[in-house]
Amino acid sequence: MELPSRALLWKLLLLQRPSGSPTAGSSVVSESAVSWAAGTQAVLRCQSPRMVWTQDRLHDRQRVVHWDLSGGPGGPARRLVDMYSAGEQRVYEPRDRGRLLLSPSAFQDGNFSLLIRAVEEGDEGLYTCNLHHHYCHLYESLAVRLEVTDDPRAARAYWDGEKEVLAAVRGAPALLTCVNRAHVWTDRHLEEAQQVAHWDRQPPGVPHDRADRLLDLYASGERRAYGPPFLRDRVAVGADAFARGDFSLRIDPLEPADEGTYSCHLHHHYCGLHERRVFHLRVTEPAAEPPPRASPGNGSGHSGAPGPDPTLARGRSVINVIVPEGRAHFFQQLGYVLATLLLFILLLITVVLATRQRRRGGYQYADKKLAKSPGKDVNLAEFAVAAEDQAPYRSEDIQLDYKNNILKERAELAHSPLPAKSIDLDKEFRKEYCK
């Protein structure tokens, strides 16, 4: 299908709306039911990293356009030229320098068309115009096919149903059209003013279109609080919400009248972000505090009767489980007993040996003491042996058969008691001393 003129093609390109259109309605990305006890702090989580607002620290290099050329279907593409929104332009091939041009005001008027001053045979192929927005995470691409001919009457531009096809004469200039005037590619300085977050509240039974506005937050730092007075002073959002992307709503303390549906709306008009998160808040009764325990020595008018079991009050029971001891535990205890008994026996043997050694040393000391005093008079009368104290030796009569009388007499003499002999020890001692 051939177009009568290029003007109609440009109108079709301008009518194409990017994916980040500001007129797109907000979409519900999450819906959840939460419950908190009255008197506590309720936190409704609303976070989005795409809402983090940072100033351009890359010297306006968050937007870039580049043209690529593909020789054939499925073939590798090579980079021809690229340009950042700051105006810096770079041509990759030395032979293309001064021959491929982009408009320096492309990011102001939205015209990213590529001009080839003199078309050559090697310029034929599929060209793609690629637009990248690193801040908004956007990517758009437009394809144009270039055909080179030697017939000036065959030079034309038409639409093949998917892309524009341009037939150019060899040696003549060719303009590959790529136009996108969406504000995200042109109005860079409006991103701060077009970024806003707000919270809405619907009391029970109130439809969404009649919700009450609670808070408005702008990336510029401006804040506006709405809502009923009983709730306005108890709700808050972090001061660094746009720096961290955390727009969670905190209600402290929570009251039963705070029940309802809360909505977190995040709008980034510059990037085309419109999200909504819904929370159905239910307020429960506060947990009952356990009764204070009476001290055992306190005689204050409390009765001595035991109170109710706290485990039964919570609907729980306590079960005592007795685990039988294993066989290894029995042998371990037996080892302890045997070791103790062996230690006691060793201690007893040591005491006995020490006692015997002490006694033996005492006897030796007494003998040495007596040997050291030879000149001492000894009264031998103390050692006199009384004949009366000696018990007579009486042997039983042994009836033996002797062969002769001599043997019999000798036997009787041996068995007869000796006559007692009185010995004067003093007299004998004097005899020995006088010698």
CSV table of C-alpha atoms in Angstrom, one decimal:
chain,number,residue,atom,x,y,z
A,1,MET,CA,0.0,0.0,0.0
A,2,GLU,CA,1.7,3.2,-1.2
A,3,LEU,CA,1.2,6.5,0.5
A,4,PRO,CA,0.6,9.7,-1.6
A,5,SER,CA,3.0,11.8,0.4
A,6,ARG,CA,5.4,11.6,3.3
A,7,ALA,CA,3.3,14.1,5.3
A,8,LEU,CA,0.6,11.5,5.9
A,9,LEU,CA,3.3,9.1,7.2
A,10,TRP,CA,4.5,11.7,9.7
A,11,LYS,CA,1.0,12.2,11.0
A,12,LEU,CA,0.7,8.5,11.6
A,13,LEU,CA,4.0,8.5,13.6
A,14,LEU,CA,2.8,11.5,15.7
A,15,LEU,CA,-0.5,9.8,16.5
A,16,GLN,CA,1.3,6.8,18.0
A,17,ARG,CA,1.1,7.2,21.8
A,18,PRO,CA,3.9,5.8,24.0
A,19,SER,CA,3.3,3.2,26.6
A,20,GLY,CA,3.8,5.7,29.4
A,21,SER,CA,0.9,8.0,28.4
A,22,PRO,CA,-0.3,10.3,31.2
A,23,THR,CA,-3.9,9.7,30.3
A,24,ALA,CA,-3.7,6.0,31.2
A,25,GLY,CA,-5.8,5.1,34.2
A,26,SER,CA,-4.3,3.9,37.5
A,27,SER,CA,-4.2,0.1,37.8
A,28,VAL,CA,-4.7,-1.8,41.1
A,29,VAL,CA,-1.5,-3.7,41.6
A,30,SER,CA,-2.4,-5.2,45.0
A,31,GLU,CA,-5.4,-5.6,47.3
A,32,SER,CA,-5.1,-7.1,50.8
A,33,ALA,CA,-7.0,-7.4,54.1
A,34,VAL,CA,-5.1,-6.5,57.3
A,35,SER,CA,-6.1,-6.4,60.9
A,36,TRP,CA,-4.5,-4.6,63.9
A,37,ALA,CA,-5.4,-4.5,67.5
A,38,ALA,CA,-6.7,-1.2,68.9
A,39,GLY,CA,-4.1,0.9,70.7
A,40,THR,CA,-1.2,-0.4,68.6
A,41,GLN,CA,0.6,1.2,65.6
A,42,ALA,CA,-0.8,0.1,62.2
A,43,VAL,CA,1.5,0.2,59.2
A,44,LEU,CA,0.0,0.0,55.6
A,45,ARG,CA,2.9,-0.9,53.3
A,46,CYS,CA,3.1,1.0,50.0
A,47,GLN,CA,6.4,0.8,48.3
A,48,SER,CA,7.6,1.3,44.7
A,49,PRO,CA,11.2,1.7,43.5
A,50,ARG,CA,10.1,3.4,40.3
A,51,MET,CA,8.9,6.3,42.4
A,52,VAL,CA,12.3,7.1,43.8
A,53,TRP,CA,13.1,10.6,42.6
A,54,THR,CA,16.8,11.5,42.1
A,55,GLN,CA,18.1,14.5,40.3
A,56,ASP,CA,20.1,13.9,37.1
A,57,ARG,CA,23.6,13.2,38.4
A,58,LEU,CA,24.7,11.8,35.0
A,59,HIS,CA,24.7,15.2,33.3
A,60,ASP,CA,21.4,14.5,31.5
A,61,ARG,CA,22.5,11.1,30.2
A,62,GLN,CA,19.4,9.4,31.3
A,63,ARG,CA,17.9,9.6,27.8
A,64,VAL,CA,19.7,8.3,24.7
A,65,VAL,CA,18.9,7.6,21.0
A,66,HIS,CA,20.9,5.3,18.8
A,67,TRP,CA,20.6,4.0,15.2
A,68,ASP,CA,21.5,0.5,14.3
A,69,LEU,CA,21.9,-1.2,10.9
A,70,SER,CA,21.1,-4.8,10.2
A,71,GLY,CA,22.4,-6.3,6.9
A,72,GLY,CA,19.8,-9.0,6.5
A,73,PRO,CA,17.0,-10.9,8.3
A,74,GLY,CA,18.5,-12.5,11.4
A,75,GLY,CA,21.9,-11.0,10.8
A,76,PRO,CA,23.9,-9.1,13.5
A,77,ALA,CA,23.2,-5.4,13.8
A,78,ARG,CA,26.0,-2.8,14.1
A,79,ARG,CA,25.8,0.5,15.9
A,80,LEU,CA,26.0,3.6,13.6
A,81,VAL,CA,25.5,6.6,15.8
A,82,ASP,CA,24.1,7.6,19.2
A,83,MET,CA,23.4,10.8,21.0
A,84,TYR,CA,22.6,11.7,24.6
A,85,SER,CA,20.0,14.3,25.7
A,86,ALA,CA,22.9,16.6,26.7
A,87,GLY,CA,23.7,16.9,22.9
A,88,GLU,CA,26.8,14.8,22.7
A,89,GLN,CA,26.8,12.8,19.4
A,90,ARG,CA,29.1,9.9,18.5
A,91,VAL,CA,29.6,8.2,15.1
A,92,TYR,CA,31.2,4.7,15.3
A,93,GLU,CA,32.6,4.1,11.8
A,94,PRO,CA,35.3,6.5,10.5
A,95,ARG,CA,33.8,6.4,7.0
A,96,ASP,CA,30.4,7.6,8.4
A,97,ARG,CA,31.8,10.7,10.1
A,98,GLY,CA,30.4,13.8,8.5
A,99,ARG,CA,28.0,11.6,6.4
A,100,LEU,CA,25.5,10.5,9.1
A,101,LEU,CA,23.9,13.4,11.1
A,102,LEU,CA,21.3,13.7,13.9
A,103,SER,CA,19.6,17.0,14.8
A,104,PRO,CA,21.3,18.6,17.8
A,105,SER,CA,17.8,19.7,19.1
A,106,ALA,CA,16.4,16.2,18.8
A,107,PHE,CA,15.5,16.0,22.6
A,108,GLN,CA,13.8,19.5,22.4
A,109,ASP,CA,11.6,19.0,19.3
A,110,GLY,CA,11.3,15.1,19.4
A,111,ASN,CA,12.8,14.7,15.9
A,112,PHE,CA,15.3,11.8,16.0
A,113,SER,CA,15.5,11.3,12.2
A,114,LEU,CA,18.8,10.2,10.6
A,115,LEU,CA,20.2,12.0,7.6
A,116,ILE,CA,22.5,10.2,5.2
A,117,ARG,CA,24.2,12.8,2.9
A,118,ALA,CA,25.3,10.5,0.1
A,119,VAL,CA,23.7,7.1,-0.1
A,120,GLU,CA,26.1,4.2,-1.0
A,121,GLU,CA,25.5,0.6,-2.0
A,122,GLY,CA,26.6,-0.6,1.4
A,123,ASP,CA,23.9,1.6,3.1
A,124,GLU,CA,21.1,-0.7,2.1
A,125,GLY,CA,19.5,-2.6,4.9
A,126,LEU,CA,17.1,-2.4,7.9
A,127,TYR,CA,17.6,0.6,10.2
A,128,THR,CA,16.2,0.8,13.7
A,129,CYS,CA,15.8,4.0,15.8
A,130,ASN,CA,16.0,3.1,19.5
A,131,LEU,CA,15.0,5.4,22.3
A,132,HIS,CA,16.1,4.6,25.9
A,133,HIS,CA,15.0,6.4,29.1
A,134,HIS,CA,17.1,5.0,32.0
A,135,TYR,CA,15.3,7.0,34.7
A,136,CYS,CA,11.8,5.8,33.7
A,137,HIS,CA,12.9,2.4,32.4
A,138,LEU,CA,11.3,3.0,29.0
A,139,TYR,CA,12.4,1.6,25.7
A,140,GLU,CA,10.9,2.3,22.3
A,141,SER,CA,12.0,1.3,18.8
A,142,LEU,CA,11.1,2.2,15.2
A,143,ALA,CA,12.2,0.3,12.1
A,144,VAL,CA,12.9,1.9,8.6
A,145,ARG,CA,14.1,-0.1,5.6
A,146,LEU,CA,16.4,1.6,3.1
A,147,GLU,CA,16.7,0.5,-0.6
A,148,VAL,CA,19.3,1.9,-3.0
A,149,THR,CA,18.4,2.3,-6.7
A,150,ASP,CA,20.0,3.9,-9.7
A,151,ASP,CA,16.7,5.0,-11.3
A,152,PRO,CA,15.5,8.4,-10.0
A,153,ARG,CA,11.9,7.5,-10.9
A,154,ALA,CA,12.0,4.6,-8.5
A,155,ALA,CA,12.8,6.9,-5.5
A,156,ARG,CA,9.8,6.8,-3.2
A,157,ALA,CA,8.6,6.1,0.4
A,158,TYR,CA,5.8,3.7,1.3
A,159,TRP,CA,4.4,1.6,4.1
A,160,ASP,CA,4.6,-2.2,3.8
A,161,GLY,CA,2.2,-2.9,6.7
A,162,GLU,CA,4.9,-3.1,9.4
A,163,LYS,CA,7.4,-0.4,8.7
A,164,GLU,CA,8.4,2.4,6.4
A,165,VAL,CA,10.3,1.6,3.3
A,166,LEU,CA,12.5,4.3,1.7
A,167,ALA,CA,13.9,3.9,-1.8
A,168,ALA,CA,16.8,6.4,-2.4
A,169,VAL,CA,18.9,7.2,-5.4
A,170,ARG,CA,22.6,6.3,-5.1
A,171,GLY,CA,24.7,9.4,-4.3
A,172,ALA,CA,21.6,11.4,-3.2
A,173,PRO,CA,20.7,12.3,0.4
A,174,ALA,CA,18.2,10.2,2.4
A,175,LEU,CA,16.2,11.0,5.5
A,176,LEU,CA,15.2,8.1,7.7
A,177,THR,CA,12.3,9.4,9.8
A,178,CYS,CA,12.0,8.8,13.5
A,179,VAL,CA,9.7,11.3,15.4
A,180,ASN,CA,8.5,11.0,19.0
A,181,ARG,CA,7.3,14.1,20.7
A,182,ALA,CA,6.0,12.6,23.9
A,183,HIS,CA,6.8,14.8,26.9
A,184,VAL,CA,8.9,12.0,28.5
A,185,TRP,CA,11.5,12.5,25.7
A,186,THR,CA,11.4,16.3,25.6
A,187,ASP,CA,10.2,17.9,28.8
A,188,ARG,CA,13.0,16.8,31.1
A,189,HIS,CA,12.6,19.6,33.7
A,190,LEU,CA,8.9,18.7,34.5
A,191,GLU,CA,9.6,15.4,36.2
A,192,GLU,CA,9.7,16.8,39.7
A,193,ALA,CA,6.4,18.6,39.4
A,194,GLN,CA,4.6,15.6,37.9
A,195,GLN,CA,5.4,13.2,40.7
A,196,VAL,CA,2.8,12.8,43.4
A,197,ALA,CA,1.5,10.3,45.9
A,198,HIS,CA,-1.7,10.4,47.9
A,199,TRP,CA,-3.8,8.3,50.4
A,200,ASP,CA,-7.6,7.9,50.4
A,201,ARG,CA,-9.9,6.4,53.0
A,202,GLN,CA,-13.3,4.9,52.6
A,203,PRO,CA,-15.4,4.4,55.8
A,204,PRO,CA,-17.4,1.1,55.8
A,205,GLY,CA,-20.2,1.2,53.3
A,206,VAL,CA,-18.8,4.2,51.3
A,207,PRO,CA,-18.1,3.6,47.6
A,208,HIS,CA,-14.7,4.3,46.0
A,209,ASP,CA,-15.8,7.5,44.2
A,210,ARG,CA,-16.8,9.1,47.6
A,211,ALA,CA,-13.6,8.3,49.4
A,212,ASP,CA,-12.0,11.0,51.7
A,213,ARG,CA,-8.5,12.3,50.8
A,214,LEU,CA,-6.0,11.9,53.8
A,215,LEU,CA,-2.6,13.0,52.4
A,216,ASP,CA,-1.0,14.5,49.4
A,217,LEU,CA,2.7,14.3,48.9
A,218,TYR,CA,4.8,15.9,46.1
A,219,ALA,CA,8.4,15.3,45.1
A,220,SER,CA,9.1,18.9,45.6
A,221,GLY,CA,8.6,18.5,49.4
A,222,GLU,CA,5.1,19.9,49.6
A,223,ARG,CA,2.6,18.1,51.8
A,224,ARG,CA,-1.1,18.5,52.4
A,225,ALA,CA,-3.2,16.8,55.2
A,226,TYR,CA,-7.0,16.3,54.9
A,227,GLY,CA,-9.5,13.9,56.6
A,228,PRO,CA,-11.4,14.1,59.8
A,229,PRO,CA,-9.7,15.8,62.8
A,230,PHE,CA,-9.8,12.6,64.9
A,231,LEU,CA,-7.6,10.9,62.3
A,232,ARG,CA,-5.5,13.7,60.8
A,233,ASP,CA,-3.1,14.0,63.7
A,234,ARG,CA,-2.5,10.2,64.0
A,235,VAL,CA,-1.5,9.4,60.4
A,236,ALA,CA,2.0,10.0,58.9
A,237,VAL,CA,4.2,9.1,56.0
A,238,GLY,CA,8.1,9.1,56.2
A,239,ALA,CA,9.7,12.4,55.3
A,240,ASP,CA,12.1,10.6,52.9
A,241,ALA,CA,9.4,8.9,51.1
A,242,PHE,CA,10.5,9.9,47.6
A,243,ALA,CA,14.1,9.3,48.4
A,244,ARG,CA,13.4,5.7,49.4
A,245,GLY,CA,10.3,4.9,47.4
A,246,ASP,CA,8.5,4.0,50.7
A,247,PHE,CA,5.0,5.7,51.1
A,248,SER,CA,3.8,3.4,53.9
A,249,LEU,CA,1.0,5.0,56.1
A,250,ARG,CA,1.4,4.8,59.8
A,251,ILE,CA,-1.6,5.2,62.2
A,252,ASP,CA,-0.6,5.5,65.8
A,253,PRO,CA,-2.5,4.8,68.0
A,254,LEU,CA,-5.1,2.8,66.2
A,255,GLU,CA,-8.8,3.3,67.2
A,256,PRO,CA,-11.9,1.2,66.4
A,257,ALA,CA,-13.3,4.2,64.4
A,258,ASP,CA,-10.3,3.9,61.9
A,259,GLU,CA,-11.8,0.8,60.2
A,260,GLY,CA,-12.3,1.1,56.5
A,261,THR,CA,-10.6,0.8,53.1
A,262,TYR,CA,-7.4,2.7,52.5
A,263,SER,CA,-5.9,3.3,49.0
A,264,CYS,CA,-2.3,4.3,48.2
A,265,HIS,CA,-2.1,6.1,44.8
A,266,LEU,CA,1.3,6.6,43.1
A,267,HIS,CA,1.4,8.8,40.1
A,268,HIS,CA,4.6,9.5,38.1
A,269,HIS,CA,3.1,11.6,35.2
A,270,TYR,CA,6.6,12.1,33.7
A,271,CYS,CA,7.2,8.4,33.4
A,272,GLY,CA,3.6,7.4,32.9
A,273,LEU,CA,3.4,5.4,36.2
A,274,HIS,CA,-0.1,5.1,37.7
A,275,GLU,CA,-0.5,2.5,40.4
A,276,ARG,CA,-3.0,1.9,43.2
A,277,ARG,CA,-2.7,-0.4,46.3
A,278,VAL,CA,-5.9,-1.2,48.4
A,279,PHE,CA,-5.9,-2.2,52.0
A,280,HIS,CA,-9.0,-3.3,53.9
A,281,LEU,CA,-8.3,-2.5,57.5
A,282,ARG,CA,-10.1,-4.2,60.4
A,283,VAL,CA,-9.5,-3.2,64.0
A,284,THR,CA,-9.6,-5.9,66.7
A,285,GLU,CA,-10.0,-5.7,70.4
A,286,PRO,CA,-6.8,-5.2,72.4
A,287,ALA,CA,-5.2,-8.2,74.0
A,288,ALA,CA,-6.3,-8.8,77.6
A,289,GLU,CA,-3.6,-8.1,80.1
A,290,PRO,CA,-2.8,-11.0,82.5
A,291,PRO,CA,-3.8,-10.4,86.2
A,292,PRO,CA,-0.9,-9.2,88.4
A,293,ARG,CA,0.7,-12.0,90.5
A,294,ALA,CA,0.5,-11.6,94.3
A,295,SER,CA,3.9,-11.7,96.1
A,296,PRO,CA,4.2,-14.7,98.4
A,297,GLY,CA,5.1,-12.6,101.5
A,298,ASN,CA,2.5,-9.9,100.9
A,299,GLY,CA,-0.4,-9.9,103.4
A,300,SER,CA,-2.6,-7.5,101.5
A,301,GLY,CA,-6.3,-8.6,101.5
A,302,HIS,CA,-5.9,-11.2,98.7
A,303,SER,CA,-7.1,-14.6,99.5
A,304,GLY,CA,-4.7,-17.5,99.7
A,305,ALA,CA,-6.7,-19.6,97.2
A,306,PRO,CA,-4.7,-20.4,94.0
A,307,GLY,CA,-5.7,-18.5,90.9
A,308,PRO,CA,-6.8,-20.0,87.6
A,309,ASP,CA,-4.3,-21.8,85.5
A,310,PRO,CA,-3.1,-19.2,82.8
A,311,THR,CA,-2.6,-22.1,80.3
A,312,LEU,CA,-6.3,-23.0,80.6
A,313,ALA,CA,-7.4,-19.4,80.2
A,314,ARG,CA,-5.7,-19.4,76.8
A,315,GLY,CA,-7.2,-22.6,75.8
A,316,ARG,CA,-4.0,-24.6,76.0
A,317,SER,CA,-2.8,-27.4,78.2
A,318,VAL,CA,0.6,-28.4,79.5
A,319,ILE,CA,1.7,-32.1,79.0
A,320,ASN,CA,4.7,-33.5,81.0
A,321,VAL,CA,6.5,-36.1,79.0
A,322,ILE,CA,8.9,-38.4,80.8
A,323,VAL,CA,11.5,-39.9,78.4
A,324,PRO,CA,13.0,-43.2,79.6
A,325,GLU,CA,16.7,-43.2,80.1
A,326,GLY,CA,18.8,-45.2,77.7
A,327,ARG,CA,21.1,-48.1,78.3
A,328,ALA,CA,24.1,-45.9,77.7
A,329,HIS,CA,23.0,-43.6,80.6
A,330,PHE,CA,22.9,-46.7,82.9
A,331,PHE,CA,26.5,-47.7,82.0
A,332,GLN,CA,27.6,-44.2,82.5
A,333,GLN,CA,26.3,-44.1,86.1
A,334,LEU,CA,27.7,-47.5,86.8
A,335,GLY,CA,31.1,-46.3,85.7
A,336,TYR,CA,30.9,-43.4,88.1
A,337,VAL,CA,30.1,-45.7,91.0
A,338,LEU,CA,33.0,-48.1,90.2
A,339,ALA,CA,35.5,-45.3,89.8
A,340,THR,CA,34.5,-43.9,93.2
A,341,LEU,CA,34.9,-47.3,94.8
A,342,LEU,CA,38.3,-47.9,93.3
A,343,LEU,CA,39.4,-44.5,94.5
A,344,PHE,CA,38.3,-45.3,98.0
A,345,ILE,CA,40.2,-48.6,98.0
A,346,LEU,CA,43.4,-46.9,96.9
A,347,LEU,CA,43.0,-44.4,99.6
A,348,LEU,CA,42.5,-47.1,102.3
A,349,ILE,CA,45.6,-49.0,101.1
A,350,THR,CA,47.7,-45.8,101.3
A,351,VAL,CA,46.6,-45.2,104.9
A,352,VAL,CA,47.5,-48.7,106.0
A,353,LEU,CA,50.9,-48.6,104.4
A,354,ALA,CA,51.6,-45.2,105.9
A,355,THR,CA,50.6,-46.5,109.4
A,356,ARG,CA,52.8,-49.6,109.2
A,357,GLN,CA,55.8,-47.6,108.0
A,358,ARG,CA,55.3,-45.2,111.0
A,359,ARG,CA,55.3,-48.0,113.5
A,360,ARG,CA,58.4,-49.7,112.0
A,361,GLY,CA,60.3,-46.4,112.2
A,362,GLY,CA,59.3,-46.1,115.9
A,363,TYR,CA,60.8,-49.5,116.8
A,364,GLN,CA,64.1,-48.7,115.1
A,365,TYR,CA,64.3,-45.3,116.9
A,366,ALA,CA,63.9,-47.1,120.3
A,367,ASP,CA,66.7,-49.6,119.6
A,368,LYS,CA,69.1,-46.8,118.6
A,369,LYS,CA,68.3,-44.9,121.8
A,370,LEU,CA,69.1,-47.9,124.0
A,371,ALA,CA,72.4,-48.6,122.1
A,372,LYS,CA,73.5,-45.0,122.6
A,373,SER,CA,73.5,-45.3,126.5
A,374,PRO,CA,75.9,-48.3,127.5
A,375,GLY,CA,77.0,-46.9,130.9
A,376,LYS,CA,73.6,-47.0,132.5
A,377,ASP,CA,73.2,-49.4,135.4
A,378,VAL,CA,70.6,-52.0,134.7
A,379,ASN,CA,68.7,-53.6,137.6
A,380,LEU,CA,68.5,-57.1,136.5
A,381,ALA,CA,66.1,-57.8,139.3
A,382,GLU,CA,63.5,-56.3,137.1
A,383,PHE,CA,64.1,-59.2,134.7
A,384,ALA,CA,64.0,-61.9,137.5
A,385,VAL,CA,62.0,-64.8,136.5
A,386,ALA,CA,59.8,-66.3,139.2
A,387,ALA,CA,59.7,-70.0,139.1
A,388,GLU,CA,56.1,-69.9,140.4
A,389,ASP,CA,55.0,-67.9,137.3
A,390,GLN,CA,56.3,-70.6,135.0
A,391,ALA,CA,53.7,-73.2,134.4
A,392,PRO,CA,55.1,-76.7,134.7
A,393,TYR,CA,55.2,-78.6,131.5
A,394,ARG,CA,53.1,-81.6,131.6
A,395,SER,CA,53.1,-84.0,128.8
A,396,GLU,CA,50.6,-86.6,128.2
A,397,ASP,CA,51.7,-90.1,128.9
A,398,ILE,CA,52.5,-91.7,125.7
A,399,GLN,CA,52.1,-95.4,125.7
A,400,LEU,CA,55.0,-96.6,123.5
A,401,ASP,CA,56.4,-100.0,123.1
A,402,TYR,CA,60.2,-99.9,123.8
A,403,LYS,CA,62.6,-102.7,122.9
A,404,ASN,CA,64.7,-102.4,126.1
A,405,ASN,CA,64.6,-100.6,129.4
A,406,ILE,CA,67.3,-98.1,128.4
A,407,LEU,CA,65.2,-96.6,125.8
A,408,LYS,CA,62.3,-96.4,128.1
A,409,GLU,CA,64.3,-94.6,130.8
A,410,ARG,CA,65.5,-92.1,128.3
A,411,ALA,CA,62.1,-91.4,127.1
A,412,GLU,CA,60.7,-90.9,130.6
A,413,LEU,CA,63.6,-88.6,131.5
A,414,ALA,CA,62.9,-86.5,128.4
A,415,HIS,CA,59.2,-86.2,129.3
A,416,SER,CA,59.7,-85.6,133.0
A,417,PRO,CA,59.7,-81.9,134.2
A,418,LEU,CA,63.0,-80.3,135.1
A,419,PRO,CA,63.5,-79.2,138.7
A,420,ALA,CA,63.0,-75.5,139.2
A,421,LYS,CA,66.3,-73.6,139.5
A,422,SER,CA,66.6,-70.3,141.3
A,423,ILE,CA,69.1,-68.0,139.5
A,424,ASP,CA,70.3,-64.8,141.2
A,425,LEU,CA,70.8,-62.5,138.3
A,426,ASP,CA,72.4,-59.7,140.4
A,427,LYS,CA,75.1,-62.1,141.5
A,428,GLU,CA,75.8,-63.2,138.0
A,429,PHE,CA,75.9,-59.7,136.8
A,430,ARG,CA,78.4,-58.6,139.4
A,431,LYS,CA,80.7,-61.5,138.4
A,432,GLU,CA,80.7,-60.5,134.9
A,433,TYR,CA,81.2,-56.8,135.8
A,434,CYS,CA,84.2,-57.5,138.1
A,435,LYS,CA,85.9,-59.5,135.3
